[in-house]
GROMACS .gro file of C-alpha atoms in nm:
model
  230
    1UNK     CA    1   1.918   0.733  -2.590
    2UNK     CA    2   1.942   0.779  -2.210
    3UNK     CA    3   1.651   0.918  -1.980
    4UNK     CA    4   1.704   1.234  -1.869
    5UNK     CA    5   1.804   1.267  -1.524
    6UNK     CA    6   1.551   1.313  -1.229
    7UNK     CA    7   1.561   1.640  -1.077
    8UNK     CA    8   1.661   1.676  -0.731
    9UNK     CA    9   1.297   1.850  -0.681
   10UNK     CA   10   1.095   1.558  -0.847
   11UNK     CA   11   1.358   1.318  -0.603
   12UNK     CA   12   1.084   1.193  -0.281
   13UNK     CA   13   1.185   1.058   0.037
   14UNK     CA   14   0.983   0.724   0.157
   15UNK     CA   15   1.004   0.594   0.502
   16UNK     CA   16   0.977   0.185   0.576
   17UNK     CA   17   0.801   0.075   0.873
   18UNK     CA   18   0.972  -0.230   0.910
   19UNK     CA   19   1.048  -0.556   1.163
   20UNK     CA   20   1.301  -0.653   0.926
   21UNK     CA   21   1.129  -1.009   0.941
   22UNK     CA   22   1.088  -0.995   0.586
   23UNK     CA   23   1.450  -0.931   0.481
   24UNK     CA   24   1.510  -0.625   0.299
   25UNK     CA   25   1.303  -0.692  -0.009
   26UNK     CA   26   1.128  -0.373  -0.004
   27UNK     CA   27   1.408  -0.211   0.098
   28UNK     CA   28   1.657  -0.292  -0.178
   29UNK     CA   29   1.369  -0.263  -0.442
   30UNK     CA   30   1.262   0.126  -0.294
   31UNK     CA   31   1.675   0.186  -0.299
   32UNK     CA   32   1.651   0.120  -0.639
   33UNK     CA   33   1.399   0.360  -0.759
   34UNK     CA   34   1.569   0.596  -0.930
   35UNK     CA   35   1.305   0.937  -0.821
   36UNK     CA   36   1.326   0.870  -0.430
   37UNK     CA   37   1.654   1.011  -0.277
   38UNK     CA   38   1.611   0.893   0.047
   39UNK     CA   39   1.504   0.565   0.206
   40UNK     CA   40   1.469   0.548   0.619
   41UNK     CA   41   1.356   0.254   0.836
   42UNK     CA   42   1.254   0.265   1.181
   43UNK     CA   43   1.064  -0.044   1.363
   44UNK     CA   44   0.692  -0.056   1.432
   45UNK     CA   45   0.742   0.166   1.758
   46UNK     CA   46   0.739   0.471   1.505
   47UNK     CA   47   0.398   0.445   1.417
   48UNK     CA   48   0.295   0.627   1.780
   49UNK     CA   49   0.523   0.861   1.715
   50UNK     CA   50   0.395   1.002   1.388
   51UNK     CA   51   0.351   1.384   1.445
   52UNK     CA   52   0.250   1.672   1.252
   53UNK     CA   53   0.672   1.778   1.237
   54UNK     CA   54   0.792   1.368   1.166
   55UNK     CA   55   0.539   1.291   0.904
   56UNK     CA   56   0.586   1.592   0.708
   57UNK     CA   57   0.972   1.466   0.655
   58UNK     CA   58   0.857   1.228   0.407
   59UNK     CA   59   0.671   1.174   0.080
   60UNK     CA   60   0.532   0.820   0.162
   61UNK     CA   61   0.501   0.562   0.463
   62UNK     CA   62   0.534   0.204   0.338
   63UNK     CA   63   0.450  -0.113   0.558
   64UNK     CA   64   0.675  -0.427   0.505
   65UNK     CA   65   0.576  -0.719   0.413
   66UNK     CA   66   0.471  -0.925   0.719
   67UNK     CA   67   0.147  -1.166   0.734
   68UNK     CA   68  -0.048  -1.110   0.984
   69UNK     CA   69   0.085  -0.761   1.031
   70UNK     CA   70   0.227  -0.606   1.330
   71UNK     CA   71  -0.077  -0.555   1.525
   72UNK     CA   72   0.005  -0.194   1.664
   73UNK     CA   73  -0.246   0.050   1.764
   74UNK     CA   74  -0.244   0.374   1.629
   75UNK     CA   75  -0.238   0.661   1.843
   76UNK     CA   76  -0.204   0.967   1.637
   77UNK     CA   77  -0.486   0.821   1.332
   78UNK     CA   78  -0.563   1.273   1.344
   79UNK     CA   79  -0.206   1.322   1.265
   80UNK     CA   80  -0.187   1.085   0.978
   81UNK     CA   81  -0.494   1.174   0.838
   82UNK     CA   82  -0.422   1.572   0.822
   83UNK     CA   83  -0.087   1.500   0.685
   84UNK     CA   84  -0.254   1.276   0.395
   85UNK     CA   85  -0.546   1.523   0.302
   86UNK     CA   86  -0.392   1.882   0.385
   87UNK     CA   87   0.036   1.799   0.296
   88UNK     CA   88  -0.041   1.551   0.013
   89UNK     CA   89   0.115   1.281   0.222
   90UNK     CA   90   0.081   0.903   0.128
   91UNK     CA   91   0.051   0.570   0.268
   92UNK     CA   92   0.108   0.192   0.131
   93UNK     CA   93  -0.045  -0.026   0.379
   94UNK     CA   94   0.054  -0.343   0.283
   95UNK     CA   95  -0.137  -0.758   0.359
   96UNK     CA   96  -0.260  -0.770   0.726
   97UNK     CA   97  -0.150  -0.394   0.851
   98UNK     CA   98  -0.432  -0.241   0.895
   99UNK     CA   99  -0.730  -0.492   0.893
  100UNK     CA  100  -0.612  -0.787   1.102
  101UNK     CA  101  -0.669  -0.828   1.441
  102UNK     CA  102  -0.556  -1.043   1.700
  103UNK     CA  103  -0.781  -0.885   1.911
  104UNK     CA  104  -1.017  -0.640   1.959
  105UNK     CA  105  -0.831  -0.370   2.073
  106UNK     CA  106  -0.620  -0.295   1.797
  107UNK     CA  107  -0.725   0.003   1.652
  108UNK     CA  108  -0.637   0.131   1.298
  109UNK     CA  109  -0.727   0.425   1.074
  110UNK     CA  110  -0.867   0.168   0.838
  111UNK     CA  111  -1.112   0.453   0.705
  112UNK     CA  112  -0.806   0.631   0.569
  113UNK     CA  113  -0.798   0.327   0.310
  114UNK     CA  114  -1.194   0.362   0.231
  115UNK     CA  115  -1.238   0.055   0.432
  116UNK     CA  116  -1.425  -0.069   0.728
  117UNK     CA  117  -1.342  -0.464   0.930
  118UNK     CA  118  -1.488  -0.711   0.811
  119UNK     CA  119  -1.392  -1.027   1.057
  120UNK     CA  120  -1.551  -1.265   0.823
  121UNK     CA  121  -1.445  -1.214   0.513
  122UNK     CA  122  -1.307  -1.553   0.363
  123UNK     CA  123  -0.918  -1.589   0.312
  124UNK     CA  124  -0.873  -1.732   0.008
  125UNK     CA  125  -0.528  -1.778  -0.140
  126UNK     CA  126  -0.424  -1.725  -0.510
  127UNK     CA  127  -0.071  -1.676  -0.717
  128UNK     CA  128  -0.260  -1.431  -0.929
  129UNK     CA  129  -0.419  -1.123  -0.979
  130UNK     CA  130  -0.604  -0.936  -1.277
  131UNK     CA  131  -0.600  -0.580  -1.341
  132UNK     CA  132  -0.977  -0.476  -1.315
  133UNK     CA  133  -1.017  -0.108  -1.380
  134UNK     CA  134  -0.809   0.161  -1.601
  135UNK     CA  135  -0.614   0.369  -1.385
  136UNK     CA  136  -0.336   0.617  -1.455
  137UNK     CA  137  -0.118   0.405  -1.183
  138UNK     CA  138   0.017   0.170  -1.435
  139UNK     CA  139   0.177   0.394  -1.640
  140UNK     CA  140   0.317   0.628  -1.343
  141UNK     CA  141   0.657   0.488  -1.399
  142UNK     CA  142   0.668   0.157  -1.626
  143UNK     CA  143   0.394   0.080  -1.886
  144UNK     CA  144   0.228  -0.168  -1.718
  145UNK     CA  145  -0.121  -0.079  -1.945
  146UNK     CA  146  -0.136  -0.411  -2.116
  147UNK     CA  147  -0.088  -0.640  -1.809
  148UNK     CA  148  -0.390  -0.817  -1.776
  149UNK     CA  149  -0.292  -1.105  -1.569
  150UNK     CA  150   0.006  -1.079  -1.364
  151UNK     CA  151   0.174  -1.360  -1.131
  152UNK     CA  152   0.232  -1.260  -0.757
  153UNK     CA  153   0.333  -1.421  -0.448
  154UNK     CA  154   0.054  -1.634  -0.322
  155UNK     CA  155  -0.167  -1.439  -0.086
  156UNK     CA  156  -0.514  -1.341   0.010
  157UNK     CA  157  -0.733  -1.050   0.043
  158UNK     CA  158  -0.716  -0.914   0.445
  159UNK     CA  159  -1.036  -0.865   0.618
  160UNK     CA  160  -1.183  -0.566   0.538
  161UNK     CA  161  -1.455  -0.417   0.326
  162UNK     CA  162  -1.510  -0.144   0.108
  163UNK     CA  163  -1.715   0.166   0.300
  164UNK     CA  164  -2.027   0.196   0.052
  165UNK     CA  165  -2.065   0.600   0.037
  166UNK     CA  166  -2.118   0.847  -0.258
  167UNK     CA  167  -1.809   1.065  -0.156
  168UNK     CA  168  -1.574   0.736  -0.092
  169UNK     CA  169  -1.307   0.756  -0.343
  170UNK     CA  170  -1.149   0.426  -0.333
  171UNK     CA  171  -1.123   0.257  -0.661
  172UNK     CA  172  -1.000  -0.168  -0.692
  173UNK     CA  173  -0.787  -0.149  -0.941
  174UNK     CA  174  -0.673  -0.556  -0.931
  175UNK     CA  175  -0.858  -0.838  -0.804
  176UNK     CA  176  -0.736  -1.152  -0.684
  177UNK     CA  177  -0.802  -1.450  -0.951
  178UNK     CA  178  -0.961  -1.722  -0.771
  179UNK     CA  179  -1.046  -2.091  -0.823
  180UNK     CA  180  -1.322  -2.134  -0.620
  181UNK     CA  181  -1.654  -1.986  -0.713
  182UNK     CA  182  -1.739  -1.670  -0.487
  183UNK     CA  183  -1.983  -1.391  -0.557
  184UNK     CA  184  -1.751  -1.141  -0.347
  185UNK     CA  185  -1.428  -0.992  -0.475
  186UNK     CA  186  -1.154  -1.005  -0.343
  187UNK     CA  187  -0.894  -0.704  -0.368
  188UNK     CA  188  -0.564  -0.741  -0.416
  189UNK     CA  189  -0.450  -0.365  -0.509
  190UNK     CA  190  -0.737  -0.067  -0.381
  191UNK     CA  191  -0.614   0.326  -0.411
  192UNK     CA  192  -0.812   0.618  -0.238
  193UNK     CA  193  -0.747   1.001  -0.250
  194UNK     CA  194  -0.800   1.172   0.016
  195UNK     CA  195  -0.754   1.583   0.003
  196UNK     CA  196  -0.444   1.638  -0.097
  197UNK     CA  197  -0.293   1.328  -0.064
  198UNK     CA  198  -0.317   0.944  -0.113
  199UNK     CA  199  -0.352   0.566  -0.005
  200UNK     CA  200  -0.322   0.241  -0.146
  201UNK     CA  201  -0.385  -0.111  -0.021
  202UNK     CA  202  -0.148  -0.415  -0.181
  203UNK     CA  203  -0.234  -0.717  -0.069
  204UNK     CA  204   0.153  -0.874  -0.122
  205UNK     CA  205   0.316  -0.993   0.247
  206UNK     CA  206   0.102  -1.320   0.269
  207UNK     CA  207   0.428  -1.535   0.154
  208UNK     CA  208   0.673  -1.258   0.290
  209UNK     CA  209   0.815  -1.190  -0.076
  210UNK     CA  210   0.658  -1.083  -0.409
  211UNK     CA  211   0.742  -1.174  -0.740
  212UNK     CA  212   0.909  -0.986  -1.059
  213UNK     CA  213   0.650  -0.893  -1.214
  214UNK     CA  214   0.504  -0.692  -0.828
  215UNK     CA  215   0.839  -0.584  -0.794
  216UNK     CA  216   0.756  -0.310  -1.131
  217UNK     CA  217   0.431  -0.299  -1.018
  218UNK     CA  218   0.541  -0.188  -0.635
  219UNK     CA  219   0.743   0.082  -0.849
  220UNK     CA  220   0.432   0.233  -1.013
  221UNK     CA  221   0.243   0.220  -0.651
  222UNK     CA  222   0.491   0.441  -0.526
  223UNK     CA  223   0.544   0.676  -0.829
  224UNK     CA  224   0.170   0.735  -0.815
  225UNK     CA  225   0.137   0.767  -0.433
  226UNK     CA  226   0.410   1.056  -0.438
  227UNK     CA  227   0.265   1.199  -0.796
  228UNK     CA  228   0.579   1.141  -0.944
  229UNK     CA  229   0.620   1.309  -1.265
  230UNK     CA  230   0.794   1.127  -1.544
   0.00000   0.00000   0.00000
């Protein structure tokens, strides 16, 4: 038996920050989703132009893949952050975006993510990650439940920290699998909720591709970010 069809109300429309370094990966993979009805890309240069009227066009802002990130300052961090907590907006801030610097006067809204810098956190590679914690997220679209060990693109946690306060709401869901002995963790997939709406952090963009099994997984990120309902 077929599944029903999606509803043109339960449809969302995702926008792709993009240099287009990556090829269109994400792009082709977010075309494919069969609940978002629109897909539109727009270089870096958009982030400063992320008002009250543009943001609220869209369900979700999604960061390519790119290591190291595209090192852009944001100047509207007030604008994003009212548009996540009071219009149930949603970012996914993908490897590098919002915690690497190539100098000191790039300025993110890291906190949006339940995060703070953290300069020297060590950059560790691995091909895998583990889920860590239970979390409605893997079965927003797919039943992802039972994956406890799933391959990725090699990559490594960005440097940032979790913000240790009672009211912060992020959660690490999967953890990077690493060979060498380390008493830290090191995140490979954190979600917050923020007001109304919601962030995630994927650590995929290190290698500038993902694998199968993240490319059901990005699905779920998404469906859960925009509270798709199945």
């Amino acid at each position: 038996m077929k599944p029903a069809p999606i509803s043109e109300g339960n449809k969302k429309k995702v926008y792709l920050i993009t240099n287009n370094k990556s090829g269109n990966i994400l792009e082709n993979e977010l075309k494919n989703m069969d609940f978002i009805s629109e897909v539109r890309k727009g270089s870096p240069n958009v982030i400063n132009q992320m008002n009250e009227s543009f943001l609220s066009l869209f369900d979700c802002f999604i960061y390519d893949l790119c290591d190291c990130g595209f090192c852009t300052n944001h100047e509207k961090p007030n604008e994003i952050e009212q548009y996540i907590k009071n219009d149930g907006g949603s970012f996914l801030v993908t490897h590098d975006q919002w915690d690497f610097h190539a100098n000191s006067n790039i300025n993110t809204p890291l906190n949006l993510l339940g995060f703070e810098y953290n300069e020297k956190f060590p950059l560790l590679r691995s091909n895998k990650a583990r889920v860590c914690l239970t979390h409605e997220l893997f079965n927003s679209y797919y039943d992802l439940t039972n994956v406890g060990l799933m391959n990725i693109a090699t990559t490594h946690q960005s440097q940032h920290k979790i913000i240790e306060n009672e009211n912060n709401k992020t959660r690490t869901l999967m953890q990077l699998e690493i060979d060498k002995s380390t008493n830290l963790k090191h995140d490979y997939l954190v979600v917050n909720e923020l007001g109304c709406g919601r962030t995630a952090y994927w650590a995929a963009g290190h290698s500038n591709t993902i694998s199968e099994d993240e490319k059901k997984l990005l699905k779920n990120i998404v469906a859960w970010l925009t509270k798709y309902k199945k």
